[in-house]
């Protein structure tokens, strides 16, 4: 079992839809959780960062962490064609330097 | 803040040749990381520097790979005797102390023919 599981999709939604992206993980020592957006042939771009359990909102993006279920989510409201990209979840243990990534979910938002 | 930069952006080389990549982190970030990403996968950790000290290396980093950060600023990653399996995107990231978020560069895409 991989430490971080993420459905690779692909996921296709119409413009304006609410998108839900998820990851599960097995290592209960993970404390810091990140979501990155990666356009084709580009480096990952940090979107959201949360520490431990809870919600964090930034504009159209909301990140949720449920440590009891070992489950994290990213919600995108009012999705736009420019949101079309691969979304990667990543997490790290306290005291560790190694980010552990999911495989990424490829999202297409259709105009 | 100009972000993390990497050079070259794309490298094509023949099997058996040596290649070297460079990473310039965000200024004042004392931690620097190298990751490798293959098609359809998330990035995988290779190695980590705090200032000039290389403090952690993954088992993915075979003896043919070496990384340096001589003055605690830019870093280089060298692959000797490249193999076709080395074809991947090599990503560099940096962060400042006291924060967990890592910021990535645009990557160097290596193609070994």
Tab-separated table of C-alpha atoms in Angstrom:
chain	number	residue	atom	x	y	z
A	1	UNK	CA	0.000	0.000	0.000
A	2	UNK	CA	1.363	3.383	-0.974
A	3	UNK	CA	1.628	5.991	1.772
A	4	UNK	CA	-0.554	8.430	-0.187
A	5	UNK	CA	-3.361	7.364	-2.520
A	6	UNK	CA	-4.914	9.713	-5.049
A	7	UNK	CA	-7.309	8.840	-7.854
A	8	UNK	CA	-5.552	9.876	-11.087
A	9	UNK	CA	-8.865	10.539	-12.883
A	10	UNK	CA	-9.141	12.018	-15.427
A	11	UNK	CA	-11.905	14.276	-14.123
A	12	UNK	CA	-13.907	16.393	-16.569
A	13	UNK	CA	-16.400	19.029	-15.403
A	14	UNK	CA	-18.298	21.933	-16.988
A	15	UNK	CA	-17.256	25.501	-16.267
A	16	UNK	CA	-18.759	26.783	-13.036
A	17	UNK	CA	-18.954	23.350	-11.369
A	18	UNK	CA	-17.712	22.633	-7.873
A	19	UNK	CA	-14.764	20.266	-8.018
A	20	UNK	CA	-13.810	17.896	-5.218
A	21	UNK	CA	-10.346	16.323	-5.172
A	22	UNK	CA	-9.264	13.860	-2.509
A	23	UNK	CA	-6.351	11.916	-1.082
A	24	UNK	CA	-6.096	9.247	1.570
A	25	UNK	CA	-2.970	8.352	3.464
A	26	UNK	CA	-1.740	5.636	5.765
A	27	UNK	CA	0.958	7.352	7.846
A	28	UNK	CA	-0.617	8.895	10.931
A	29	UNK	CA	2.579	10.905	11.537
A	30	UNK	CA	1.840	13.256	8.632
A	31	UNK	CA	1.191	16.719	10.048
A	32	UNK	CA	1.518	19.189	7.175
A	33	UNK	CA	-0.653	18.918	4.074
A	34	UNK	CA	-0.304	20.715	0.769
A	35	UNK	CA	-2.025	20.925	-2.563
A	36	UNK	CA	-0.072	21.751	-5.681
A	37	UNK	CA	-1.300	22.547	-9.181
A	38	UNK	CA	0.843	21.417	-12.093
A	39	UNK	CA	0.300	22.480	-15.670
A	40	UNK	CA	1.644	20.239	-18.411
A	41	UNK	CA	5.458	20.233	-18.537
A	42	UNK	CA	5.722	22.792	-15.711
A	43	UNK	CA	6.794	22.584	-12.089
A	44	UNK	CA	4.226	22.169	-9.276
A	45	UNK	CA	2.754	25.428	-7.967
A	46	UNK	CA	1.752	25.592	-4.299
A	47	UNK	CA	-1.986	26.270	-3.910
A	48	UNK	CA	-2.872	25.509	-0.308
A	49	UNK	CA	-1.067	24.552	2.881
A	50	UNK	CA	-2.684	23.338	6.097
A	51	UNK	CA	-1.316	22.122	9.383
A	52	UNK	CA	-3.069	19.243	11.171
A	53	UNK	CA	-6.866	18.910	10.975
A	54	UNK	CA	-9.284	21.623	9.909
A	55	UNK	CA	-10.341	23.782	6.987
A	56	UNK	CA	-8.604	26.578	5.143
A	57	UNK	CA	-10.133	28.810	2.517
A	58	UNK	CA	-8.404	30.967	-0.082
A	59	UNK	CA	-10.610	32.544	-2.704
A	60	UNK	CA	-12.282	29.795	-4.710
A	61	UNK	CA	-10.203	27.076	-3.031
A	62	UNK	CA	-10.939	25.266	0.236
A	63	UNK	CA	-8.670	22.635	1.748
A	64	UNK	CA	-9.919	20.204	4.381
A	65	UNK	CA	-7.932	17.788	6.513
A	66	UNK	CA	-9.525	15.008	8.574
A	67	UNK	CA	-6.695	13.312	10.447
A	68	UNK	CA	-9.022	10.846	12.171
A	69	UNK	CA	-9.999	9.450	8.771
A	70	UNK	CA	-6.593	10.103	7.156
A	71	UNK	CA	-8.381	11.956	4.378
A	72	UNK	CA	-7.734	15.331	2.775
A	73	UNK	CA	-9.763	17.247	0.220
A	74	UNK	CA	-9.484	20.255	-2.050
A	75	UNK	CA	-12.638	21.976	-3.255
A	76	UNK	CA	-12.665	24.383	-6.172
A	77	UNK	CA	-15.740	26.582	-6.495
A	78	UNK	CA	-16.869	28.203	-9.741
A	79	UNK	CA	-14.295	26.223	-11.693
A	80	UNK	CA	-12.721	27.912	-14.726
A	81	UNK	CA	-11.056	26.491	-17.851
A	82	UNK	CA	-7.790	27.923	-16.497
A	83	UNK	CA	-8.118	25.479	-13.571
A	84	UNK	CA	-7.476	22.616	-16.014
A	85	UNK	CA	-4.298	21.003	-14.688
A	86	UNK	CA	-3.051	18.105	-12.596
A	87	UNK	CA	-3.611	18.532	-8.862
A	88	UNK	CA	-1.135	16.893	-6.528
A	89	UNK	CA	-1.612	16.336	-2.826
A	90	UNK	CA	1.520	16.234	-0.697
A	91	UNK	CA	2.213	15.729	2.954
A	92	UNK	CA	5.114	15.649	5.373
A	93	UNK	CA	5.774	14.379	8.874
A	94	UNK	CA	6.771	16.799	11.569
A	95	UNK	CA	10.575	16.855	11.755
A	96	UNK	CA	10.939	15.358	8.273
A	97	UNK	CA	11.995	17.176	5.123
A	98	UNK	CA	10.577	14.712	2.611
A	99	UNK	CA	7.327	15.621	0.894
A	100	UNK	CA	5.328	12.521	-0.043
A	101	UNK	CA	3.082	13.051	-3.042
A	102	UNK	CA	0.025	11.393	-4.476
A	103	UNK	CA	0.016	10.494	-8.172
A	104	UNK	CA	-2.023	13.575	-9.044
A	105	UNK	CA	-5.533	13.986	-10.455
A	106	UNK	CA	-5.874	15.383	-13.969
A	107	UNK	CA	-8.733	17.905	-14.133
A	108	UNK	CA	-10.299	19.372	-17.267
A	109	UNK	CA	-12.821	22.210	-16.982
A	110	UNK	CA	-14.829	22.523	-20.176
A	111	UNK	CA	-16.072	25.972	-21.309
B	1	UNK	CA	11.257	37.209	-4.970
B	2	UNK	CA	12.064	35.685	-8.351
B	3	UNK	CA	11.152	32.107	-7.482
B	4	UNK	CA	13.159	28.922	-7.901
B	5	UNK	CA	14.977	28.724	-11.234
B	6	UNK	CA	16.429	25.680	-12.974
B	7	UNK	CA	18.753	25.297	-15.909
B	8	UNK	CA	18.554	23.830	-18.483
B	9	UNK	CA	14.837	23.390	-18.964
B	10	UNK	CA	15.291	20.451	-21.296
B	11	UNK	CA	18.283	18.184	-21.849
B	12	UNK	CA	18.592	15.431	-24.442
B	13	UNK	CA	21.577	13.149	-24.048
B	14	UNK	CA	22.810	9.812	-25.268
B	15	UNK	CA	22.997	6.816	-22.972
B	16	UNK	CA	26.302	6.737	-21.125
B	17	UNK	CA	26.898	10.489	-21.127
B	18	UNK	CA	27.129	12.620	-17.986
B	19	UNK	CA	24.712	15.485	-17.385
B	20	UNK	CA	24.591	18.280	-14.818
B	21	UNK	CA	21.607	20.379	-13.799
B	22	UNK	CA	21.575	23.605	-11.828
B	23	UNK	CA	19.051	24.972	-9.341
B	24	UNK	CA	18.913	28.483	-7.897
B	25	UNK	CA	16.570	28.576	-4.881
B	26	UNK	CA	14.521	31.506	-3.652
B	27	UNK	CA	16.984	33.868	-2.038
B	28	UNK	CA	17.337	33.408	1.715
B	29	UNK	CA	15.834	29.909	1.577
B	30	UNK	CA	18.359	27.773	3.403
B	31	UNK	CA	16.745	24.431	2.562
B	32	UNK	CA	16.954	22.964	-0.935
B	33	UNK	CA	15.466	19.755	-2.303
B	34	UNK	CA	15.725	17.626	-5.429
B	35	UNK	CA	12.830	15.476	-6.617
B	36	UNK	CA	12.297	13.287	-9.674
B	37	UNK	CA	8.975	12.975	-11.461
B	38	UNK	CA	8.119	10.395	-14.118
B	39	UNK	CA	5.070	10.480	-16.363
B	40	UNK	CA	1.822	9.940	-14.497
B	41	UNK	CA	3.474	9.950	-11.083
B	42	UNK	CA	3.929	12.489	-8.326
B	43	UNK	CA	7.401	13.814	-7.557
B	44	UNK	CA	9.667	11.516	-5.534
B	45	UNK	CA	12.205	12.838	-3.059
B	46	UNK	CA	15.878	12.444	-3.978
B	47	UNK	CA	17.926	14.562	-1.591
B	48	UNK	CA	17.920	17.573	0.728
B	49	UNK	CA	20.375	20.298	1.739
B	50	UNK	CA	20.331	22.614	4.696
B	51	UNK	CA	22.735	25.376	3.749
B	52	UNK	CA	25.707	23.532	2.216
B	53	UNK	CA	25.205	20.278	4.120
B	54	UNK	CA	23.534	17.352	2.372
B	55	UNK	CA	21.490	15.870	5.196
B	56	UNK	CA	19.330	13.207	3.572
B	57	UNK	CA	19.495	11.031	0.476
B	58	UNK	CA	16.836	8.694	-0.869
B	59	UNK	CA	17.577	5.125	-1.863
B	60	UNK	CA	16.500	6.285	-5.327
B	61	UNK	CA	19.761	8.219	-5.511
B	62	UNK	CA	22.120	5.601	-6.892
B	63	UNK	CA	25.921	5.940	-6.931
B	64	UNK	CA	25.670	7.515	-10.379
B	65	UNK	CA	23.913	10.549	-8.891
B	66	UNK	CA	25.674	13.272	-6.951
B	67	UNK	CA	24.415	16.591	-5.683
B	68	UNK	CA	26.240	19.564	-4.263
B	69	UNK	CA	25.450	22.936	-2.801
B	70	UNK	CA	28.937	24.362	-2.339
B	71	UNK	CA	28.208	27.771	-0.833
B	72	UNK	CA	24.717	27.170	0.471
B	73	UNK	CA	23.174	29.012	-2.468
B	74	UNK	CA	22.723	27.254	-5.830
B	75	UNK	CA	22.864	23.474	-6.174
B	76	UNK	CA	23.910	21.080	-8.912
B	77	UNK	CA	22.716	17.550	-9.596
B	78	UNK	CA	24.988	15.371	-11.718
B	79	UNK	CA	24.062	12.054	-13.274
B	80	UNK	CA	26.968	9.972	-14.544
B	81	UNK	CA	26.677	7.276	-17.222
B	82	UNK	CA	23.049	8.072	-17.908
B	83	UNK	CA	20.592	5.256	-18.567
B	84	UNK	CA	17.245	5.340	-20.342
B	85	UNK	CA	15.531	4.846	-16.990
B	86	UNK	CA	16.913	8.217	-15.890
B	87	UNK	CA	14.548	9.972	-18.318
B	88	UNK	CA	12.300	12.086	-16.097
B	89	UNK	CA	11.574	15.607	-14.916
B	90	UNK	CA	14.061	16.699	-12.243
B	91	UNK	CA	12.526	19.236	-9.900
B	92	UNK	CA	14.195	21.509	-7.394
B	93	UNK	CA	12.381	23.064	-4.447
B	94	UNK	CA	13.319	25.348	-1.587
B	95	UNK	CA	11.880	26.583	1.672
B	96	UNK	CA	12.798	28.818	4.540
B	97	UNK	CA	13.325	27.596	8.075
B	98	UNK	CA	10.225	27.649	10.250
B	99	UNK	CA	7.887	26.956	7.330
B	100	UNK	CA	6.874	23.575	5.894
B	101	UNK	CA	5.840	24.717	2.420
B	102	UNK	CA	8.247	23.900	-0.384
B	103	UNK	CA	8.306	25.998	-3.533
B	104	UNK	CA	9.204	24.297	-6.776
B	105	UNK	CA	11.081	25.403	-9.837
B	106	UNK	CA	10.006	24.746	-13.427
B	107	UNK	CA	12.011	21.517	-13.641
B	108	UNK	CA	14.603	20.105	-16.018
B	109	UNK	CA	13.224	17.508	-18.404
B	110	UNK	CA	15.864	14.860	-19.166
B	111	UNK	CA	15.541	12.597	-22.184
B	112	UNK	CA	18.106	9.802	-22.528
B	113	UNK	CA	18.231	8.267	-26.009
